[in-house]
Short mmCIF file of C-alpha atoms in Angstrom, two decimals:
data_model
loop_
_atom_site.label_atom_id
_atom_site.label_comp_id
_atom_site.label_asym_id
_atom_site.label_seq_id
_atom_site.Cartn_x
_atom_site.Cartn_y
_atom_site.Cartn_z
CA MET D 63 98.55 111.50 28.92
CA ARG D 64 95.13 110.94 30.45
CA GLN D 65 95.59 107.18 30.26
CA SER D 66 98.92 107.49 32.08
CA ARG D 67 97.31 109.46 34.90
CA LEU D 68 94.51 106.90 35.22
CA LEU D 69 97.05 104.06 35.31
CA ALA D 70 98.99 105.82 38.08
CA VAL D 71 95.83 106.30 40.16
CA TYR D 72 94.90 102.66 39.64
CA CYS D 73 98.33 101.47 40.75
CA ALA D 74 98.20 103.67 43.86
CA LEU D 75 94.80 102.26 44.82
CA LEU D 76 96.03 98.72 44.25
CA LEU D 77 99.08 99.27 46.44
CA ALA D 78 96.91 100.71 49.23
CA LEU D 79 94.60 97.71 49.05
CA ILE D 80 97.50 95.27 49.23
CA SER D 81 99.02 97.17 52.16
CA GLY D 82 95.71 97.14 54.01
CA CYS D 83 95.33 93.41 53.54
CA GLY D 84 98.85 92.84 54.82
CA SER D 85 98.23 94.81 58.01
CA SER D 86 95.12 92.78 58.81
CA ASP D 87 97.24 89.64 58.79
CA LYS D 88 99.26 90.80 61.80
CA ALA D 89 98.79 88.60 64.89
CA PRO D 90 96.72 90.24 67.64
CA ALA D 91 98.31 90.96 71.02
CA SER D 92 98.23 87.96 73.32
CA SER D 93 95.33 87.79 75.71
CA SER D 94 97.67 87.79 78.70
CA THR D 95 99.36 91.01 77.55
CA THR D 96 96.00 92.62 76.89
CA ALA D 97 94.76 91.54 80.30
CA SER D 98 97.83 93.00 82.01
CA ALA D 99 97.90 96.33 80.22
CA GLY D 100 96.54 98.99 82.54
CA ALA D 101 95.22 96.41 85.04
CA LYS D 102 95.68 96.77 88.79
CA ILE D 103 95.39 94.36 91.68
CA ILE D 104 94.91 95.22 95.33
CA VAL D 105 96.80 93.15 97.89
CA PHE D 106 95.78 93.10 101.55
CA ALA D 107 98.83 92.02 103.55
CA ALA D 108 99.96 91.80 107.18
CA ALA D 109 101.91 94.82 108.42
CA SER D 110 105.03 92.71 108.95
CA LEU D 111 105.16 92.09 105.18
CA LYS D 112 105.37 95.73 104.17
CA LYS D 113 109.01 95.91 103.08
CA THR D 114 109.20 92.48 101.46
CA PHE D 115 105.92 92.78 99.60
CA THR D 116 106.82 96.26 98.39
CA ASP D 117 109.99 94.78 96.88
CA ILE D 118 108.09 91.81 95.44
CA GLY D 119 105.57 94.26 94.02
CA GLU D 120 108.30 95.93 91.96
CA GLN D 121 109.28 92.54 90.55
CA PHE D 122 105.61 91.85 89.80
CA LYS D 123 105.35 95.03 87.73
CA THR D 124 108.53 94.11 85.84
CA ASP D 125 107.17 90.64 85.10
CA ASN D 126 103.79 92.03 84.00
CA PRO D 127 104.36 95.19 81.94
CA GLY D 128 101.47 97.62 82.19
CA ALA D 129 100.09 96.06 85.36
CA SER D 130 100.26 97.66 88.79
CA VAL D 131 99.78 96.55 92.38
CA GLU D 132 98.36 98.51 95.30
CA PHE D 133 98.99 97.38 98.88
CA SER D 134 96.99 97.77 102.05
CA PHE D 135 99.13 96.86 105.08
CA ALA D 136 97.60 96.45 108.54
CA GLY D 137 97.04 93.91 111.29
CA SER D 138 95.67 90.69 109.83
CA SER D 139 92.54 90.81 112.00
CA ASP D 140 91.76 94.34 110.78
CA LEU D 141 92.23 93.25 107.18
CA VAL D 142 89.83 90.32 107.55
CA THR D 143 87.24 92.62 109.08
CA GLN D 144 87.57 94.98 106.12
CA LEU D 145 87.27 92.11 103.64
CA THR D 146 84.18 90.62 105.26
CA GLN D 147 82.61 94.08 105.18
CA GLY D 148 83.07 94.25 101.43
CA ALA D 149 86.41 95.99 100.92
CA PRO D 150 87.66 95.29 97.37
CA ALA D 151 90.85 93.24 97.10
CA ASP D 152 92.42 90.60 94.88
CA VAL D 153 94.88 88.89 97.23
CA PHE D 154 95.08 88.38 100.99
CA ALA D 155 98.28 87.50 102.88
CA SER D 156 97.88 86.89 106.61
CA ALA D 157 100.45 86.67 109.39
CA ASP D 158 98.68 83.60 110.78
CA THR D 159 96.39 80.78 109.70
CA LYS D 160 93.65 81.83 112.13
CA ASN D 161 92.72 84.98 110.23
CA MET D 162 93.04 83.23 106.86
CA ASP D 163 90.60 80.62 108.18
CA LYS D 164 88.16 83.44 108.94
CA ALA D 165 88.41 84.62 105.35
CA ALA D 166 87.82 81.07 104.13
CA GLN D 167 84.79 80.60 106.37
CA ALA D 168 83.35 83.84 104.99
CA GLY D 169 83.61 82.40 101.48
CA LEU D 170 86.15 84.98 100.32
CA LEU D 171 88.87 82.71 98.91
CA ALA D 172 89.16 81.66 95.27
CA GLY D 173 91.11 78.55 96.22
CA ASP D 174 93.10 76.91 98.98
CA PRO D 175 95.61 79.22 100.71
CA VAL D 176 99.32 78.48 100.41
CA ASN D 177 101.71 78.81 103.35
CA PHE D 178 104.71 80.83 102.18
CA ALA D 179 106.70 81.91 105.28
CA SER D 180 106.98 81.80 109.05
CA ASN D 181 108.09 84.31 111.66
CA THR D 182 109.29 84.24 115.25
CA LEU D 183 108.95 86.75 118.07
CA THR D 184 111.81 88.72 119.56
CA ILE D 185 112.15 91.67 121.95
CA ALA D 186 113.01 95.03 120.41
CA VAL D 187 114.82 97.47 122.69
CA ALA D 188 116.70 100.73 122.31
CA PRO D 189 120.22 100.49 120.79
CA GLY D 190 122.69 99.23 123.35
CA ASN D 191 119.88 97.68 125.43
CA PRO D 192 120.10 100.32 128.20
CA LYS D 193 117.54 98.51 130.39
CA LYS D 194 119.64 95.33 130.28
CA ILE D 195 116.75 93.11 129.23
CA ALA D 196 117.93 89.53 128.81
CA SER D 197 114.78 87.40 128.91
CA PHE D 198 111.02 87.41 128.39
CA LYS D 199 110.56 87.50 132.16
CA ASP D 200 112.63 90.69 132.34
CA LEU D 201 109.74 92.47 130.62
CA THR D 202 107.91 92.42 133.96
CA GLN D 203 110.49 94.65 135.64
CA GLN D 204 108.94 97.48 137.60
CA GLY D 205 108.99 100.82 135.81
CA LEU D 206 109.65 99.24 132.40
CA ASN D 207 107.43 100.55 129.60
CA VAL D 208 106.53 97.55 127.46
CA VAL D 209 104.38 97.55 124.32
CA VAL D 210 102.81 94.51 122.66
CA CYS D 211 100.33 93.76 119.89
CA ALA D 212 96.64 93.47 120.73
CA ARG D 213 95.61 89.86 121.32
CA GLN D 214 93.45 89.59 118.20
CA VAL D 215 96.50 90.46 116.06
CA PRO D 216 98.79 87.52 115.15
CA CYS D 217 101.85 88.92 116.98
CA GLY D 218 99.65 89.56 120.03
CA SER D 219 98.23 86.05 119.92
CA ALA D 220 101.75 84.63 119.75
CA THR D 221 102.82 86.80 122.70
CA GLN D 222 99.89 85.47 124.69
CA LYS D 223 100.99 81.90 123.91
CA VAL D 224 104.42 82.67 125.35
CA GLU D 225 102.83 84.16 128.47
CA GLN D 226 100.74 81.04 128.98
CA ALA D 227 103.69 78.71 128.38
CA THR D 228 106.01 80.57 130.75
CA GLY D 229 103.53 81.67 133.40
CA VAL D 230 104.80 85.22 132.88
CA THR D 231 102.10 87.88 132.69
CA LEU D 232 103.06 91.14 131.03
CA ASN D 233 101.62 94.49 131.99
CA PRO D 234 102.02 96.53 128.78
CA VAL D 235 101.51 100.28 128.70
CA SER D 236 99.71 99.83 125.37
CA GLU D 237 98.46 97.15 122.98
CA GLU D 238 98.83 98.08 119.33
CA SER D 239 96.79 97.04 116.29
CA SER D 240 99.85 96.03 114.27
CA VAL D 241 103.42 94.93 114.87
CA SER D 242 104.74 97.96 112.98
CA ASP D 243 103.03 100.20 115.54
CA VAL D 244 104.78 98.32 118.36
CA LEU D 245 108.13 98.78 116.66
CA ASN D 246 107.45 102.47 116.13
CA LYS D 247 106.85 102.95 119.88
CA VAL D 248 110.33 101.55 120.56
CA THR D 249 112.18 103.39 117.78
CA THR D 250 110.66 106.73 118.84
CA GLY D 251 111.50 106.19 122.52
CA GLN D 252 107.88 105.94 123.65
CA ALA D 253 108.55 102.45 125.00
CA ASP D 254 111.54 100.71 126.56
CA ALA D 255 110.76 97.39 124.90
CA GLY D 256 108.30 95.84 122.47
CA VAL D 257 107.51 92.27 121.45
CA VAL D 258 107.82 92.14 117.66
CA TYR D 259 108.84 89.71 114.94
CA VAL D 260 112.45 88.92 114.11
CA THR D 261 111.92 90.39 110.64
CA ASP D 262 110.75 93.71 112.09
CA ALA D 263 113.83 94.02 114.26
CA ILE D 264 116.07 93.20 111.31
CA GLY D 265 114.26 95.71 109.12
CA ALA D 266 114.72 98.46 111.70
CA GLY D 267 118.50 98.17 111.37
CA ASP D 268 120.47 100.10 113.99
CA LYS D 269 117.35 101.83 115.32
CA VAL D 270 116.81 98.93 117.73
CA ALA D 271 118.63 96.04 119.36
CA SER D 272 117.07 92.61 119.45
CA VAL D 273 116.84 90.26 122.43
CA ALA D 274 116.02 86.68 121.48
CA PHE D 275 114.27 84.40 123.95
CA PRO D 276 113.96 80.58 123.61
CA GLU D 277 110.26 80.47 124.48
CA ALA D 278 109.47 82.16 121.15
CA ALA D 279 110.07 78.84 119.41
CA GLY D 280 106.77 77.63 120.81
CA ALA D 281 104.78 80.45 119.24
CA VAL D 282 105.92 80.60 115.61
CA ASN D 283 103.43 82.15 113.18
CA THR D 284 102.87 80.67 109.73
CA TYR D 285 101.92 83.04 106.88
CA PRO D 286 99.37 81.92 104.24
CA ILE D 287 98.38 83.71 101.02
CA ALA D 288 95.38 83.31 98.72
CA ALA D 289 93.69 84.93 95.74
CA LEU D 290 90.22 86.23 96.53
CA LYS D 291 86.98 85.16 94.89
CA GLY D 292 85.89 88.75 94.27
CA SER D 293 89.03 89.64 92.30
CA LYS D 294 88.41 91.66 89.14
CA ASN D 295 91.75 90.40 87.77
CA PRO D 296 91.97 86.73 88.79
CA GLU D 297 94.79 85.99 86.34
CA LEU D 298 97.02 88.71 87.78
CA ALA D 299 96.01 87.78 91.33
CA GLY D 300 97.18 84.23 90.67
CA LYS D 301 100.44 85.51 89.23
CA PHE D 302 101.12 87.53 92.36
CA VAL D 303 100.51 84.49 94.57
CA ASP D 304 102.81 82.44 92.36
CA LEU D 305 105.52 85.10 92.61
CA VAL D 306 105.37 85.18 96.41
CA THR D 307 105.47 81.40 96.72
CA GLY D 308 108.00 80.92 93.94
CA GLU D 309 111.78 81.15 93.94
CA SER D 310 112.03 84.93 93.41
CA GLY D 311 109.60 85.80 96.19
CA GLN D 312 111.14 83.32 98.58
CA LYS D 313 114.59 84.87 98.09
CA VAL D 314 113.24 88.28 99.09
CA LEU D 315 111.47 86.85 102.14
CA ASN D 316 114.46 84.80 103.28
CA ALA D 317 116.77 87.80 102.97
CA ALA D 318 114.46 89.72 105.30
CA GLY D 319 114.63 87.02 107.97
CA PHE D 320 111.47 85.04 107.25
CA ALA D 321 111.81 81.29 107.62
CA LYS D 322 110.20 78.56 105.54
CA PRO D 323 106.61 77.72 106.60
#
């Protein structure tokens, strides 16, 4: 009887040893999966990209299980200032090449930026266009409350180009730090008209009407994107850039009214 009990204990120990050896032979999780699990990237992006990048961000999380993305949307000039002052970020997407060049000159980029979209100005007015605005020059009508972007912001710089090309000088009641702020002034009735991007007017739906003007074709803004040298997750930062510039990201951007760069 004692020998039987000893044999049973021996067999149990042998089985445990074999089982342990088998488990050690399992392949470890791939490095990419390990890198993605629980990792987060921070994307600094122009205010006009808010809706599209939010949608692209959801796709990014689906493509990279366990990873997350945090956005900071603002005027491109404000974002560059924050980055040069040491704000942590992994990716920067600008609404113009000028502000991306500033980031490059400051040594912030991990590689060459890639142009991924372009955008054109339009005039946003209240639904039904009650002020009967039909041209860029109409924005100079007496008593008309017009809002534009500040000149250091890409949409403001583009507006200034139109002014110079047409000889029309606007007298805005305010200059905003981002195009989304301009749009908000119009949708809330604080302004009669605002110079925004086509994509912003489309995104606002029936809250505004849009008045196109031909001179806008001479002030098209090109959008570049780049991973940043200080990224704590360079692999994921590169994947986000690839998603934006790839087929999936381009479909989202095109649907929102962005044109090819």
